[in-house]
Amino acid sequence: MNTAPHEHRIAEVRRDTTETKILVRIDLDGSGAAQLATGIGFFDHMLDQIARHGLIDLRIEAQGDLHIDGHHTVEDVGITVGQAFAKAVGDKKGIRRYGHAYVPLDEALSRVVVDFSGRPGLHMRVPFKAGMVGALDTQLVYEFFQGFVNHAGVTLHIDNLHGDNAHHQCETVFKAFARALRMALERDPRMAGVVPSTKGTL
């Protein structure tokens, strides 16, 4: 029986445009360590949830045109994180592929379901009760996840089932996203070396 440890799935992506300059480095088999500097404090706090609850080591450095607003920075971080995930996951052999999680925080409850299908798709229903949380425009949460799914090649369903406080709504979404990622990316010992699809490719 082969009990040799797996190599860590690591990727680094740089994305430079006239609007943003972004570096993302991830280790999908990490311990939840995070180094985050996007210039938007609450966004950093949400990205930290992905690292901590997904057990993903995550380093993000972003310089964006925040003198305009946070749109380009948040969207482009989502794009770059998605690119890094696609690169790190590789051919997807042996992963569970699907993941889901429910996460509560006081009155708020969110459900996230993810499929590393190779087909980008986002379904998101989060009726935020405030337009801003700290310096993060809550409309940009959708833009982050849209950028992520388009470039990671995943199908993602996000539903906030309950919530009266926008901070709580947002935090449950990101924590559930992290937990769903952790489940989907786990190596299934019964699927070792096999792509989890009847098509043989994802």
PDB file of C-alpha atoms in Angstrom:
ATOM      1  CA  MET A   1       0.000   0.000   0.000  1.00  0.00           C
ATOM      2  CA  ASN A   2       1.393   3.412  -0.956  1.00  0.00           C
ATOM      3  CA  THR A   3       1.407   5.693   2.082  1.00  0.00           C
ATOM      4  CA  ALA A   4       3.844   8.274   0.674  1.00  0.00           C
ATOM      5  CA  PRO A   5       2.680  11.832   1.329  1.00  0.00           C
ATOM      6  CA  HIS A   6       1.193  13.740  -1.577  1.00  0.00           C
ATOM      7  CA  GLU A   7       2.974  16.740  -3.006  1.00  0.00           C
ATOM      8  CA  HIS A   8       1.404  20.039  -2.110  1.00  0.00           C
ATOM      9  CA  ARG A   9      -0.710  21.649  -4.814  1.00  0.00           C
ATOM     10  CA  ILE A  10       0.855  25.089  -5.138  1.00  0.00           C
ATOM     11  CA  ALA A  11       0.439  27.871  -7.672  1.00  0.00           C
ATOM     12  CA  GLU A  12       1.500  31.472  -8.125  1.00  0.00           C
ATOM     13  CA  VAL A  13      -0.128  33.917 -10.529  1.00  0.00           C
ATOM     14  CA  ARG A  14       0.622  37.548 -11.301  1.00  0.00           C
ATOM     15  CA  ARG A  15      -1.880  39.773 -13.078  1.00  0.00           C
ATOM     16  CA  ASP A  16      -0.978  43.305 -14.083  1.00  0.00           C
ATOM     17  CA  THR A  17      -3.355  45.700 -15.807  1.00  0.00           C
ATOM     18  CA  THR A  18      -3.623  49.471 -16.019  1.00  0.00           C
ATOM     19  CA  GLU A  19      -6.100  49.259 -13.118  1.00  0.00           C
ATOM     20  CA  THR A  20      -4.562  46.683 -10.782  1.00  0.00           C
ATOM     21  CA  LYS A  21      -1.362  44.797 -10.020  1.00  0.00           C
ATOM     22  CA  ILE A  22      -2.008  41.517  -8.226  1.00  0.00           C
ATOM     23  CA  LEU A  23       0.043  38.604  -6.920  1.00  0.00           C
ATOM     24  CA  VAL A  24      -1.639  35.447  -5.639  1.00  0.00           C
ATOM     25  CA  ARG A  25       0.157  32.446  -4.202  1.00  0.00           C
ATOM     26  CA  ILE A  26      -1.806  29.459  -2.886  1.00  0.00           C
ATOM     27  CA  ASP A  27      -1.119  26.091  -1.328  1.00  0.00           C
ATOM     28  CA  LEU A  28      -4.285  23.987  -1.400  1.00  0.00           C
ATOM     29  CA  ASP A  29      -2.720  21.586   1.105  1.00  0.00           C
ATOM     30  CA  GLY A  30      -1.701  24.220   3.617  1.00  0.00           C
ATOM     31  CA  SER A  31      -2.611  25.000   7.207  1.00  0.00           C
ATOM     32  CA  GLY A  32      -4.711  28.141   6.744  1.00  0.00           C
ATOM     33  CA  ALA A  33      -1.911  30.711   6.888  1.00  0.00           C
ATOM     34  CA  ALA A  34      -2.687  34.033   5.203  1.00  0.00           C
ATOM     35  CA  GLN A  35      -0.790  37.150   4.098  1.00  0.00           C
ATOM     36  CA  LEU A  36      -3.309  39.594   2.712  1.00  0.00           C
ATOM     37  CA  ALA A  37      -2.973  43.180   1.519  1.00  0.00           C
ATOM     38  CA  THR A  38      -5.680  44.404  -0.845  1.00  0.00           C
ATOM     39  CA  GLY A  39      -6.123  47.881   0.623  1.00  0.00           C
ATOM     40  CA  ILE A  40      -9.704  47.023   1.668  1.00  0.00           C
ATOM     41  CA  GLY A  41      -9.706  45.872   5.271  1.00  0.00           C
ATOM     42  CA  PHE A  42     -12.997  43.995   5.342  1.00  0.00           C
ATOM     43  CA  PHE A  43     -12.142  42.253   2.066  1.00  0.00           C
ATOM     44  CA  ASP A  44      -8.883  41.066   3.632  1.00  0.00           C
ATOM     45  CA  HIS A  45     -10.948  39.760   6.562  1.00  0.00           C
ATOM     46  CA  MET A  46     -13.143  37.756   4.165  1.00  0.00           C
ATOM     47  CA  LEU A  47     -10.155  36.369   2.252  1.00  0.00           C
ATOM     48  CA  ASP A  48      -8.721  35.305   5.601  1.00  0.00           C
ATOM     49  CA  GLN A  49     -11.856  33.181   6.110  1.00  0.00           C
ATOM     50  CA  ILE A  50     -11.079  31.326   2.867  1.00  0.00           C
ATOM     51  CA  ALA A  51      -7.586  30.516   4.108  1.00  0.00           C
ATOM     52  CA  ARG A  52      -8.512  29.641   7.694  1.00  0.00           C
ATOM     53  CA  HIS A  53     -11.599  27.547   7.065  1.00  0.00           C
ATOM     54  CA  GLY A  54     -10.404  26.037   3.778  1.00  0.00           C
ATOM     55  CA  LEU A  55      -6.988  25.109   5.208  1.00  0.00           C
ATOM     56  CA  ILE A  56      -5.481  26.914   2.234  1.00  0.00           C
ATOM     57  CA  ASP A  57      -2.287  28.941   2.554  1.00  0.00           C
ATOM     58  CA  LEU A  58      -3.082  32.192   0.788  1.00  0.00           C
ATOM     59  CA  ARG A  59      -0.910  35.157  -0.069  1.00  0.00           C
ATOM     60  CA  ILE A  60      -2.478  38.084  -1.901  1.00  0.00           C
ATOM     61  CA  GLU A  61      -0.857  41.400  -2.706  1.00  0.00           C
ATOM     62  CA  ALA A  62      -3.039  43.836  -4.614  1.00  0.00           C
ATOM     63  CA  GLN A  63      -2.467  47.415  -5.684  1.00  0.00           C
ATOM     64  CA  GLY A  64      -5.577  48.843  -7.278  1.00  0.00           C
ATOM     65  CA  ASP A  65      -7.202  52.108  -8.220  1.00  0.00           C
ATOM     66  CA  LEU A  66      -8.935  52.503  -4.860  1.00  0.00           C
ATOM     67  CA  HIS A  67      -9.044  56.273  -5.372  1.00  0.00           C
ATOM     68  CA  ILE A  68     -11.859  55.471  -7.828  1.00  0.00           C
ATOM     69  CA  ASP A  69     -13.565  52.666  -5.900  1.00  0.00           C
ATOM     70  CA  GLY A  70     -12.997  49.038  -4.948  1.00  0.00           C
ATOM     71  CA  HIS A  71     -14.577  47.454  -8.022  1.00  0.00           C
ATOM     72  CA  HIS A  72     -11.486  46.711 -10.102  1.00  0.00           C
ATOM     73  CA  THR A  73      -9.485  45.512  -7.102  1.00  0.00           C
ATOM     74  CA  VAL A  74     -12.120  43.092  -5.798  1.00  0.00           C
ATOM     75  CA  GLU A  75     -13.040  41.744  -9.234  1.00  0.00           C
ATOM     76  CA  ASP A  76      -9.411  41.320 -10.320  1.00  0.00           C
ATOM     77  CA  VAL A  77      -8.491  39.561  -7.071  1.00  0.00           C
ATOM     78  CA  GLY A  78     -11.334  37.128  -7.795  1.00  0.00           C
ATOM     79  CA  ILE A  79     -10.003  36.561 -11.311  1.00  0.00           C
ATOM     80  CA  THR A  80      -6.441  36.003 -10.124  1.00  0.00           C
ATOM     81  CA  VAL A  81      -7.454  33.703  -7.256  1.00  0.00           C
ATOM     82  CA  GLY A  82      -9.511  31.704  -9.763  1.00  0.00           C
ATOM     83  CA  GLN A  83      -6.527  31.408 -12.098  1.00  0.00           C
ATOM     84  CA  ALA A  84      -4.356  30.234  -9.217  1.00  0.00           C
ATOM     85  CA  PHE A  85      -6.911  27.597  -8.190  1.00  0.00           C
ATOM     86  CA  ALA A  86      -7.164  26.262 -11.748  1.00  0.00           C
ATOM     87  CA  LYS A  87      -3.379  26.025 -11.960  1.00  0.00           C
ATOM     88  CA  ALA A  88      -2.979  24.362  -8.548  1.00  0.00           C
ATOM     89  CA  VAL A  89      -5.785  21.822  -9.015  1.00  0.00           C
ATOM     90  CA  GLY A  90      -4.355  20.623 -12.324  1.00  0.00           C
ATOM     91  CA  ASP A  91      -6.050  17.587 -13.898  1.00  0.00           C
ATOM     92  CA  LYS A  92      -8.279  17.071 -10.797  1.00  0.00           C
ATOM     93  CA  LYS A  93      -7.393  13.388 -10.484  1.00  0.00           C
ATOM     94  CA  GLY A  94      -8.356  11.964  -7.119  1.00  0.00           C
ATOM     95  CA  ILE A  95     -10.278  14.962  -5.757  1.00  0.00           C
ATOM     96  CA  ARG A  96     -13.801  14.688  -4.390  1.00  0.00           C
ATOM     97  CA  ARG A  97     -14.914  17.362  -6.909  1.00  0.00           C
ATOM     98  CA  TYR A  98     -18.095  18.373  -5.070  1.00  0.00           C
ATOM     99  CA  GLY A  99     -18.281  20.276  -1.812  1.00  0.00           C
ATOM    100  CA  HIS A 100     -20.988  21.897   0.253  1.00  0.00           C
ATOM    101  CA  ALA A 101     -21.328  23.674   3.578  1.00  0.00           C
ATOM    102  CA  TYR A 102     -23.823  25.449   5.783  1.00  0.00           C
ATOM    103  CA  VAL A 103     -22.347  28.068   8.125  1.00  0.00           C
ATOM    104  CA  PRO A 104     -24.214  30.118  10.756  1.00  0.00           C
ATOM    105  CA  LEU A 105     -23.154  33.288  12.514  1.00  0.00           C
ATOM    106  CA  ASP A 106     -25.697  34.458  15.061  1.00  0.00           C
ATOM    107  CA  GLU A 107     -28.879  35.207  13.064  1.00  0.00           C
ATOM    108  CA  ALA A 108     -27.259  34.647   9.649  1.00  0.00           C
ATOM    109  CA  LEU A 109     -27.052  31.332   7.800  1.00  0.00           C
ATOM    110  CA  SER A 110     -25.526  30.663   4.373  1.00  0.00           C
ATOM    111  CA  ARG A 111     -25.206  27.616   2.143  1.00  0.00           C
ATOM    112  CA  VAL A 112     -22.513  27.187  -0.513  1.00  0.00           C
ATOM    113  CA  VAL A 113     -22.209  24.301  -2.988  1.00  0.00           C
ATOM    114  CA  VAL A 114     -19.272  23.968  -5.392  1.00  0.00           C
ATOM    115  CA  ASP A 115     -18.463  21.649  -8.293  1.00  0.00           C
ATOM    116  CA  PHE A 116     -15.005  21.642  -9.884  1.00  0.00           C
ATOM    117  CA  SER A 117     -16.765  20.838 -13.137  1.00  0.00           C
ATOM    118  CA  GLY A 118     -14.607  22.733 -15.609  1.00  0.00           C
ATOM    119  CA  ARG A 119     -17.736  24.751 -16.457  1.00  0.00           C
ATOM    120  CA  PRO A 120     -17.976  28.252 -14.992  1.00  0.00           C
ATOM    121  CA  GLY A 121     -21.332  29.135 -13.505  1.00  0.00           C
ATOM    122  CA  LEU A 122     -22.486  31.297 -10.603  1.00  0.00           C
ATOM    123  CA  HIS A 123     -25.854  31.288  -8.880  1.00  0.00           C
ATOM    124  CA  MET A 124     -25.868  33.752  -5.991  1.00  0.00           C
ATOM    125  CA  ARG A 125     -28.748  34.933  -3.845  1.00  0.00           C
ATOM    126  CA  VAL A 126     -27.546  37.152  -1.023  1.00  0.00           C
ATOM    127  CA  PRO A 127     -29.938  39.981  -0.122  1.00  0.00           C
ATOM    128  CA  PHE A 128     -27.434  42.170   1.704  1.00  0.00           C
ATOM    129  CA  LYS A 129     -29.060  44.404   4.319  1.00  0.00           C
ATOM    130  CA  ALA A 130     -26.461  47.163   3.851  1.00  0.00           C
ATOM    131  CA  GLY A 131     -24.608  48.656   0.904  1.00  0.00           C
ATOM    132  CA  MET A 132     -21.254  48.820   2.655  1.00  0.00           C
ATOM    133  CA  VAL A 133     -19.459  46.731   5.265  1.00  0.00           C
ATOM    134  CA  GLY A 134     -16.444  48.705   6.345  1.00  0.00           C
ATOM    135  CA  ALA A 135     -14.813  49.823   3.081  1.00  0.00           C
ATOM    136  CA  LEU A 136     -16.268  46.946   1.043  1.00  0.00           C
ATOM    137  CA  ASP A 137     -19.224  47.647  -1.244  1.00  0.00           C
ATOM    138  CA  THR A 138     -21.437  44.560  -0.806  1.00  0.00           C
ATOM    139  CA  GLN A 139     -22.283  44.595  -4.542  1.00  0.00           C
ATOM    140  CA  LEU A 140     -18.662  43.625  -5.164  1.00  0.00           C
ATOM    141  CA  VAL A 141     -19.027  40.278  -3.401  1.00  0.00           C
ATOM    142  CA  TYR A 142     -20.835  39.037  -6.512  1.00  0.00           C
ATOM    143  CA  GLU A 143     -18.050  40.438  -8.720  1.00  0.00           C
ATOM    144  CA  PHE A 144     -15.419  38.576  -6.679  1.00  0.00           C
ATOM    145  CA  PHE A 145     -17.194  35.261  -7.052  1.00  0.00           C
ATOM    146  CA  GLN A 146     -17.991  35.872 -10.738  1.00  0.00           C
ATOM    147  CA  GLY A 147     -14.310  36.483 -11.436  1.00  0.00           C
ATOM    148  CA  PHE A 148     -13.405  33.379  -9.449  1.00  0.00           C
ATOM    149  CA  VAL A 149     -15.785  30.967 -11.180  1.00  0.00           C
ATOM    150  CA  ASN A 150     -14.934  32.230 -14.662  1.00  0.00           C
ATOM    151  CA  HIS A 151     -11.240  31.524 -14.175  1.00  0.00           C
ATOM    152  CA  ALA A 152     -11.288  28.556 -11.783  1.00  0.00           C
ATOM    153  CA  GLY A 153     -13.804  26.760 -14.017  1.00  0.00           C
ATOM    154  CA  VAL A 154     -16.230  25.868 -11.240  1.00  0.00           C
ATOM    155  CA  THR A 155     -19.972  25.844 -10.747  1.00  0.00           C
ATOM    156  CA  LEU A 156     -20.852  27.738  -7.571  1.00  0.00           C
ATOM    157  CA  HIS A 157     -24.180  28.145  -5.777  1.00  0.00           C
ATOM    158  CA  ILE A 158     -24.325  30.665  -2.922  1.00  0.00           C
ATOM    159  CA  ASP A 159     -27.486  31.248  -0.890  1.00  0.00           C
ATOM    160  CA  ASN A 160     -27.852  33.386   2.205  1.00  0.00           C
ATOM    161  CA  LEU A 161     -30.844  31.722   3.854  1.00  0.00           C
ATOM    162  CA  HIS A 162     -31.191  34.102   6.797  1.00  0.00           C
ATOM    163  CA  GLY A 163     -29.516  37.297   7.905  1.00  0.00           C
ATOM    164  CA  ASP A 164     -30.257  40.769   9.252  1.00  0.00           C
ATOM    165  CA  ASN A 165     -26.687  42.034   9.606  1.00  0.00           C
ATOM    166  CA  ALA A 166     -24.648  42.485   6.411  1.00  0.00           C
ATOM    167  CA  HIS A 167     -21.358  41.715   8.178  1.00  0.00           C
ATOM    168  CA  HIS A 168     -22.796  38.405   9.375  1.00  0.00           C
ATOM    169  CA  GLN A 169     -24.296  37.647   5.951  1.00  0.00           C
ATOM    170  CA  CYS A 170     -20.977  38.217   4.215  1.00  0.00           C
ATOM    171  CA  GLU A 171     -18.932  36.291   6.748  1.00  0.00           C
ATOM    172  CA  THR A 172     -21.187  33.227   6.577  1.00  0.00           C
ATOM    173  CA  VAL A 173     -20.904  33.268   2.778  1.00  0.00           C
ATOM    174  CA  PHE A 174     -17.105  33.304   2.801  1.00  0.00           C
ATOM    175  CA  LYS A 175     -16.805  30.740   5.589  1.00  0.00           C
ATOM    176  CA  ALA A 176     -19.212  28.377   3.836  1.00  0.00           C
ATOM    177  CA  PHE A 177     -17.329  28.923   0.570  1.00  0.00           C
ATOM    178  CA  ALA A 178     -14.093  27.947   2.314  1.00  0.00           C
ATOM    179  CA  ARG A 179     -15.603  24.824   3.858  1.00  0.00           C
ATOM    180  CA  ALA A 180     -17.111  23.767   0.523  1.00  0.00           C
ATOM    181  CA  LEU A 181     -13.735  24.242  -1.193  1.00  0.00           C
ATOM    182  CA  ARG A 182     -12.024  22.171   1.471  1.00  0.00           C
ATOM    183  CA  MET A 183     -14.447  19.298   0.918  1.00  0.00           C
ATOM    184  CA  ALA A 184     -14.280  19.439  -2.884  1.00  0.00           C
ATOM    185  CA  LEU A 185     -10.485  19.602  -3.016  1.00  0.00           C
ATOM    186  CA  GLU A 186      -9.861  16.768  -0.574  1.00  0.00           C
ATOM    187  CA  ARG A 187      -8.171  13.744  -2.065  1.00  0.00           C
ATOM    188  CA  ASP A 188     -10.471  10.725  -2.030  1.00  0.00           C
ATOM    189  CA  PRO A 189      -8.406   7.586  -1.315  1.00  0.00           C
ATOM    190  CA  ARG A 190     -10.944   5.498  -3.260  1.00  0.00           C
ATOM    191  CA  MET A 191     -10.469   7.720  -6.330  1.00  0.00           C
ATOM    192  CA  ALA A 192      -6.672   7.852  -6.371  1.00  0.00           C
ATOM    193  CA  GLY A 193      -5.409   8.749  -9.832  1.00  0.00           C
ATOM    194  CA  VAL A 194      -8.933   8.854 -11.292  1.00  0.00           C
ATOM    195  CA  VAL A 195     -10.729  11.895 -12.675  1.00  0.00           C
ATOM    196  CA  PRO A 196     -14.118  12.118 -10.899  1.00  0.00           C
ATOM    197  CA  SER A 197     -16.228  12.171 -14.049  1.00  0.00           C
ATOM    198  CA  THR A 198     -17.799   9.599 -16.360  1.00  0.00           C
ATOM    199  CA  LYS A 199     -16.333  11.626 -19.237  1.00  0.00           C
ATOM    200  CA  GLY A 200     -12.804  10.957 -17.989  1.00  0.00           C
ATOM    201  CA  THR A 201     -11.892  14.637 -18.003  1.00  0.00           C
ATOM    202  CA  LEU A 202     -12.957  17.826 -16.271  1.00  0.00           C
TER     203      LEU A 202
END
